[in-house]
CSV table of C-alpha atoms in Angstrom, one decimal:
chain,number,residue,atom,x,y,z
U,1,SER,CA,29.8,-250.0,-155.6
U,2,PRO,CA,30.1,-252.2,-152.6
U,3,ALA,CA,32.7,-251.1,-150.0
U,4,LYS,CA,36.0,-252.9,-149.6
U,5,LEU,CA,37.4,-252.0,-146.1
U,6,ALA,CA,40.5,-253.1,-144.2
U,7,VAL,CA,40.4,-252.6,-140.4
U,8,LEU,CA,44.1,-252.5,-139.4
U,9,GLY,CA,46.2,-252.0,-136.3
U,10,PRO,CA,48.4,-253.7,-133.7
U,11,GLY,CA,47.3,-256.9,-131.9
U,12,GLY,CA,44.8,-256.4,-129.1
U,13,VAL,CA,43.8,-252.9,-130.2
U,14,GLY,CA,40.2,-253.9,-130.9
U,15,LYS,CA,40.0,-254.7,-134.6
U,16,THR,CA,37.6,-257.7,-134.1
U,17,THR,CA,35.5,-255.6,-131.8
U,18,VAL,CA,35.1,-252.9,-134.4
U,19,ALA,CA,34.3,-255.4,-137.1
U,20,ALA,CA,31.7,-257.1,-134.8
U,21,ALA,CA,30.1,-253.7,-134.0
U,22,ILE,CA,29.8,-252.9,-137.7
U,23,PHE,CA,28.4,-256.4,-138.4
U,24,CYS,CA,25.7,-256.0,-135.7
U,25,ASN,CA,24.9,-252.3,-136.3
U,26,LYS,CA,21.2,-251.7,-136.9
U,27,GLN,CA,21.7,-249.9,-140.2
U,28,ILE,CA,23.9,-252.8,-141.4
U,29,VAL,CA,21.3,-255.4,-140.3
U,30,ASP,CA,18.5,-253.4,-142.0
U,31,LYS,CA,20.6,-253.2,-145.2
U,32,PHE,CA,21.9,-256.8,-145.5
U,33,GLY,CA,19.5,-258.7,-143.2
U,34,GLU,CA,20.4,-262.4,-143.2
U,35,HIS,CA,22.9,-261.9,-146.0
U,36,ARG,CA,25.8,-261.2,-143.6
U,37,THR,CA,28.6,-263.7,-142.9
U,38,PHE,CA,31.4,-263.3,-140.3
U,39,VAL,CA,34.3,-265.7,-140.8
U,40,SER,CA,37.3,-266.0,-138.4
U,41,CYS,CA,40.5,-267.0,-140.2
U,42,GLU,CA,42.4,-267.6,-136.9
U,43,SER,CA,42.3,-271.4,-137.3
U,44,LEU,CA,42.6,-271.6,-141.1
U,45,ILE,CA,45.9,-272.8,-142.6
U,46,ALA,CA,45.4,-272.3,-146.3
U,47,ALA,CA,43.4,-270.4,-149.0
U,48,GLN,CA,41.7,-273.7,-149.8
U,49,SER,CA,40.5,-274.1,-146.2
U,50,LEU,CA,39.2,-270.5,-146.3
U,51,LEU,CA,37.3,-271.3,-149.6
U,52,GLU,CA,35.8,-274.5,-148.0
U,53,THR,CA,34.8,-272.4,-144.9
U,54,LEU,CA,33.1,-269.8,-147.1
U,55,CYS,CA,31.2,-272.4,-149.1
U,56,LYS,CA,29.9,-273.9,-145.9
U,57,ALA,CA,29.1,-270.4,-144.4
U,58,PHE,CA,27.1,-269.4,-147.4
U,59,ASP,CA,25.6,-272.9,-147.9
U,60,ALA,CA,26.7,-272.7,-151.6
U,61,PRO,CA,25.9,-276.0,-153.4
U,62,VAL,CA,29.2,-277.6,-154.6
U,63,GLN,CA,29.3,-280.0,-157.6
U,64,ASN,CA,32.4,-282.0,-158.6
U,65,GLY,CA,34.5,-280.4,-155.9
U,66,LYS,CA,34.6,-277.1,-157.8
U,67,LEU,CA,34.5,-274.8,-154.7
U,68,LEU,CA,35.4,-271.5,-156.2
U,69,LYS,CA,33.0,-271.8,-159.1
U,70,ALA,CA,30.2,-272.8,-156.7
U,71,LEU,CA,30.9,-269.9,-154.4
U,72,MET,CA,31.1,-267.3,-157.2
U,73,SER,CA,28.0,-268.6,-158.9
U,74,PHE,CA,26.1,-268.5,-155.6
U,75,LEU,CA,27.1,-265.0,-154.7
U,76,GLU,CA,26.5,-263.6,-158.2
U,77,LEU,CA,22.8,-264.6,-157.8
U,78,SER,CA,22.6,-263.4,-154.2
U,79,PRO,CA,21.3,-260.0,-153.0
U,80,CYS,CA,23.7,-257.5,-151.6
U,81,THR,CA,25.9,-259.5,-149.1
U,82,LEU,CA,28.3,-258.5,-146.4
U,83,LEU,CA,31.4,-260.7,-145.7
U,84,VAL,CA,33.7,-260.1,-142.8
U,85,LEU,CA,37.1,-261.9,-142.8
U,86,ASP,CA,38.5,-261.6,-139.3
U,87,ASN,CA,42.2,-262.1,-138.4
U,88,LEU,CA,43.2,-262.5,-142.1
U,89,GLU,CA,46.8,-262.0,-141.2
U,90,THR,CA,46.9,-265.7,-140.1
U,91,LEU,CA,46.7,-266.7,-143.8
U,92,TRP,CA,48.2,-263.6,-145.4
U,93,ASP,CA,51.5,-263.8,-143.5
U,94,ALA,CA,52.0,-267.5,-144.3
U,95,ASP,CA,54.5,-267.3,-147.1
U,96,SER,CA,53.3,-270.3,-149.1
U,97,GLU,CA,49.7,-269.0,-149.0
U,98,THR,CA,50.0,-265.3,-149.7
U,99,ASP,CA,49.6,-265.5,-153.4
U,100,ASN,CA,46.7,-268.0,-153.2
U,101,VAL,CA,44.9,-265.8,-150.6
U,102,GLN,CA,45.5,-262.7,-152.7
U,103,THR,CA,44.0,-264.4,-155.7
U,104,LEU,CA,40.9,-265.5,-153.8
U,105,LEU,CA,40.5,-262.1,-152.1
U,106,LYS,CA,40.8,-260.3,-155.5
U,107,THR,CA,38.2,-262.7,-157.1
U,108,LEU,CA,35.7,-262.2,-154.3
U,109,SER,CA,36.2,-258.4,-154.3
U,110,SER,CA,35.3,-258.3,-158.0
U,111,LEU,CA,31.7,-259.2,-157.2
U,112,ASN,CA,29.4,-256.2,-157.5
U,113,VAL,CA,27.1,-257.5,-154.8
U,114,LEU,CA,29.7,-258.3,-152.1
U,115,THR,CA,30.8,-255.8,-149.5
U,116,VAL,CA,34.1,-257.1,-147.9
U,117,ILE,CA,35.6,-256.1,-144.5
U,118,VAL,CA,38.9,-257.7,-143.4
U,119,THR,CA,40.7,-257.2,-140.1
U,120,MET,CA,44.4,-257.8,-139.9
U,121,ARG,CA,47.4,-256.7,-137.9
U,122,GLY,CA,49.7,-254.0,-139.2
U,123,ILE,CA,49.2,-250.9,-141.2
U,124,LEU,CA,49.3,-252.3,-144.7
U,125,PRO,CA,46.1,-253.9,-146.3
U,126,PRO,CA,46.5,-256.9,-148.7
U,127,ASP,CA,47.6,-256.1,-152.2
U,128,GLY,CA,45.5,-256.8,-155.2
U,129,VAL,CA,42.2,-255.2,-154.0
U,130,LEU,CA,40.9,-251.8,-154.8
U,131,TRP,CA,40.1,-250.7,-151.3
U,132,THR,CA,37.5,-248.1,-150.8
U,133,GLU,CA,38.9,-244.5,-150.7
U,134,PRO,CA,39.6,-242.8,-148.4
U,135,ALA,CA,41.2,-245.8,-146.8
U,136,LEU,CA,40.5,-246.4,-143.1
U,137,LEU,CA,43.4,-245.3,-140.8
U,138,PRO,CA,44.9,-248.0,-138.6
U,139,LEU,CA,43.1,-248.1,-135.2
U,140,PRO,CA,44.9,-245.9,-132.7
U,141,VAL,CA,45.9,-246.9,-129.2
U,142,LEU,CA,43.3,-246.0,-126.6
U,143,SER,CA,43.9,-243.0,-124.4
U,144,ILE,CA,44.2,-243.7,-120.7
U,145,GLU,CA,40.7,-242.4,-120.1
U,146,ALA,CA,39.2,-244.4,-123.0
U,147,ALA,CA,41.0,-247.5,-121.7
U,148,LYS,CA,39.5,-247.0,-118.2
U,149,MET,CA,36.0,-246.5,-119.7
U,150,THR,CA,36.5,-249.8,-121.7
U,151,TYR,CA,37.5,-251.6,-118.5
U,152,CYS,CA,34.5,-250.3,-116.6
U,153,ALA,CA,32.2,-251.3,-119.5
U,154,ILE,CA,33.4,-254.9,-119.2
U,155,SER,CA,33.9,-255.2,-115.5
U,156,PRO,CA,30.8,-256.2,-113.5
U,157,THR,CA,31.8,-253.8,-110.7
U,158,ASN,CA,33.4,-250.5,-111.3
U,159,ASP,CA,32.5,-248.3,-108.3
U,160,ASP,CA,35.6,-248.9,-106.3
U,161,VAL,CA,37.2,-245.5,-105.4
U,162,MET,CA,40.6,-247.3,-105.5
U,163,LEU,CA,40.1,-248.6,-109.1
U,164,ASP,CA,43.0,-246.7,-110.6
U,165,THR,CA,45.4,-247.7,-107.9
U,166,LEU,CA,44.3,-251.4,-107.9
U,167,LEU,CA,44.6,-251.6,-111.7
U,168,LYS,CA,48.1,-250.1,-111.6
U,169,ASP,CA,49.2,-252.4,-108.8
U,170,ARG,CA,48.0,-255.5,-110.7
U,171,TRP,CA,49.6,-254.3,-113.9
U,172,MET,CA,53.0,-253.8,-112.1
U,173,LYS,CA,52.8,-257.3,-110.7
U,174,GLU,CA,51.4,-259.3,-113.7
U,175,GLN,CA,52.1,-257.1,-116.7
U,176,SER,CA,50.8,-258.7,-119.9
U,177,LYS,CA,49.6,-261.8,-118.1
U,178,LEU,CA,46.9,-259.6,-116.6
U,179,ILE,CA,45.2,-259.3,-120.0
U,180,SER,CA,43.8,-262.9,-120.3
U,181,LEU,CA,40.4,-264.5,-120.3
U,182,GLY,CA,41.9,-268.0,-120.0
U,183,GLY,CA,42.2,-270.5,-122.8
U,184,ARG,CA,44.9,-271.0,-125.4
U,185,LYS,CA,43.5,-268.8,-128.2
U,186,LYS,CA,45.0,-265.5,-129.1
U,187,SER,CA,41.6,-263.8,-128.6
U,188,LYS,CA,41.7,-265.0,-125.0
U,189,SER,CA,45.3,-264.2,-124.0
U,190,LEU,CA,47.4,-261.2,-125.0
U,191,ASN,CA,50.6,-263.1,-124.3
U,192,ILE,CA,49.6,-265.8,-126.8
U,193,SER,CA,48.6,-263.1,-129.3
U,194,ILE,CA,52.0,-261.4,-129.0
U,195,ALA,CA,53.9,-264.7,-129.2
U,196,LEU,CA,52.1,-265.6,-132.5
U,197,SER,CA,53.1,-262.3,-134.0
U,198,ILE,CA,56.8,-262.7,-132.9
U,199,ASN,CA,56.9,-266.3,-134.2
U,200,SER,CA,55.2,-265.5,-137.5
U,201,PRO,CA,56.9,-266.5,-140.8
U,202,LEU,CA,57.6,-262.8,-141.5
U,203,MET,CA,59.5,-262.3,-138.3
U,204,LYS,CA,61.4,-265.7,-138.6
U,205,GLN,CA,62.6,-264.7,-142.0
U,206,ASN,CA,63.9,-261.3,-140.9
U,207,GLU,CA,66.4,-261.2,-138.1
U,208,ASP,CA,66.8,-257.5,-138.6
U,209,ALA,CA,63.2,-257.0,-137.7
U,210,PHE,CA,63.6,-259.0,-134.5
U,211,SER,CA,66.7,-257.1,-133.6
U,212,LEU,CA,65.0,-253.7,-134.2
U,213,LEU,CA,62.0,-255.0,-132.0
U,214,ARG,CA,64.4,-255.7,-129.1
U,215,ILE,CA,66.0,-252.3,-129.4
U,216,ILE,CA,62.6,-250.4,-129.5
U,217,ALA,CA,61.4,-252.5,-126.6
U,218,TYR,CA,64.4,-251.4,-124.6
U,219,LEU,CA,63.8,-247.7,-125.2
U,220,PRO,CA,60.8,-246.6,-123.1
U,221,ALA,CA,59.6,-244.0,-125.6
U,222,GLY,CA,60.8,-245.8,-128.7
U,223,ALA,CA,63.0,-243.9,-131.1
U,224,SER,CA,62.7,-241.2,-133.8
U,225,VAL,CA,62.8,-242.7,-137.2
U,226,THR,CA,65.5,-240.2,-138.2
U,227,HIS,CA,67.8,-241.7,-135.5
U,228,LEU,CA,67.2,-245.4,-136.2
U,229,SER,CA,70.1,-245.9,-138.5
U,230,GLU,CA,72.5,-244.3,-135.9
U,231,ILE,CA,71.0,-246.4,-133.0
U,232,SER,CA,71.2,-249.6,-134.9
U,233,PRO,CA,74.1,-249.4,-137.4
U,234,HIS,CA,74.3,-253.2,-137.5
U,235,LEU,CA,71.0,-253.6,-139.4
U,236,GLU,CA,71.6,-254.4,-143.0
U,237,ASN,CA,68.1,-253.4,-144.2
U,238,LEU,CA,66.5,-251.0,-141.8
U,239,THR,CA,63.5,-250.1,-144.0
U,240,GLU,CA,62.6,-253.8,-144.5
U,241,ALA,CA,62.9,-254.4,-140.8
U,242,GLN,CA,60.4,-251.5,-140.1
U,243,THR,CA,58.0,-252.8,-142.7
U,244,VAL,CA,58.0,-256.3,-141.2
U,245,LEU,CA,57.2,-254.8,-137.7
U,246,PHE,CA,54.4,-252.7,-139.3
U,247,ARG,CA,53.0,-255.7,-141.1
U,248,THR,CA,52.9,-257.9,-138.0
U,249,GLY,CA,51.4,-255.1,-135.9
U,250,LEU,CA,54.3,-255.3,-133.4
U,251,ALA,CA,55.3,-251.6,-133.8
U,252,TYR,CA,53.7,-248.4,-135.0
U,253,LEU,CA,54.6,-244.8,-135.7
U,254,THR,CA,53.4,-242.0,-133.4
U,255,ALA,CA,52.2,-238.7,-134.7
U,256,SER,CA,55.7,-237.3,-133.9
U,257,LYS,CA,57.3,-240.0,-136.1
U,258,ARG,CA,58.7,-242.2,-133.4
U,259,LEU,CA,58.8,-245.9,-133.8
U,260,THR,CA,57.4,-247.5,-130.7
U,261,ILE,CA,55.4,-250.5,-129.4
U,262,LEU,CA,52.5,-251.0,-127.1
U,263,SER,CA,53.3,-251.4,-123.3
U,264,PRO,CA,52.2,-255.1,-123.2
U,265,ILE,CA,54.5,-256.0,-126.1
U,266,ARG,CA,57.4,-254.1,-124.4
U,267,SER,CA,56.7,-256.0,-121.2
U,268,TYR,CA,56.6,-259.4,-123.1
U,269,ILE,CA,59.9,-258.7,-124.9
U,270,SER,CA,61.5,-257.7,-121.5
U,271,ASP,CA,60.3,-261.0,-119.9
U,272,TYR,CA,61.3,-263.4,-122.7
U,273,TYR,CA,64.0,-261.8,-124.9
U,274,GLN,CA,67.2,-260.2,-123.7
U,275,ILE,CA,68.7,-257.4,-125.7
U,276,GLU,CA,72.0,-258.4,-127.3
U,277,SER,CA,75.3,-256.8,-126.3
U,278,TYR,CA,75.9,-255.4,-129.8
U,279,GLU,CA,72.4,-253.9,-129.8
U,280,MET,CA,73.2,-252.2,-126.5
U,281,ASN,CA,76.5,-250.9,-127.8
U,282,GLY,CA,74.7,-249.1,-130.6
U,283,ILE,CA,72.2,-247.5,-128.2
U,284,LYS,CA,75.0,-246.4,-125.8
U,285,ALA,CA,77.1,-245.0,-128.6
U,286,PHE,CA,74.2,-243.0,-130.0
U,287,TYR,CA,73.2,-241.5,-126.6
U,288,PHE,CA,76.8,-240.9,-125.5
U,289,ASP,CA,77.4,-239.0,-128.7
U,290,LEU,CA,74.1,-237.1,-128.3
U,291,ALA,CA,75.1,-236.1,-124.7
U,292,THR,CA,78.6,-234.8,-125.7
U,293,LYS,CA,77.0,-232.6,-128.4
U,294,ALA,CA,74.4,-231.1,-126.0
């Protein structure tokens, strides 16, 4: 049966790049030919707007405004088709639209001719879809060497013997502002991308998640999940706070079970959000107690 894949991970880790690489892969092109559609959900505001976009993308004939019926009828008569929904979290995390998006995604996924790939932030794929097993693991953070190779692949000149030192100096001066291609889209500026995640409906509805984010940002190596309740005793629902950070892609778990965040996100939080005194008191109390027991 056609694959149903979710490419997950934190913002800026390369989910769109991976999806685009799959979309343009020779084997994929040979298999699907012109029956491939790549849709960005970044500017969409509702499931209805996604449905309208899909009808236009597939050029499905619509009668009497019945968009879903037109789209399903068109796809059912089509050859094997690939659909990529990029940045789906824009719609999925909008509280008033989650159920509508889930219904549409579930309906599309029921087609036996449609291969679906979605990209979205976080570590949890949308509910309601039987995702292909084994599920894809969230994209990991690049190693230092891999990150350098990526930079060199993009940069027009990479033969400077001082490359490492120059990049480090620019990062120390500009931090997350360095990672920008200009423009006001999240795909062009990491700061804009981070801000959108922080100001998402999920984060706005969960102050505990925002508090936990400030605490983790303050700790250079994050914190072991076994110590979180001691470091942040003021949090009423620690588990829910962690889940929100995972869903928004603002935090992730390391192999050693430490909750941490990417360096650009830590830099952004440091620049724009100050840790609260009660949060600092919890950190101090935990580490003072740890030191006295050593």
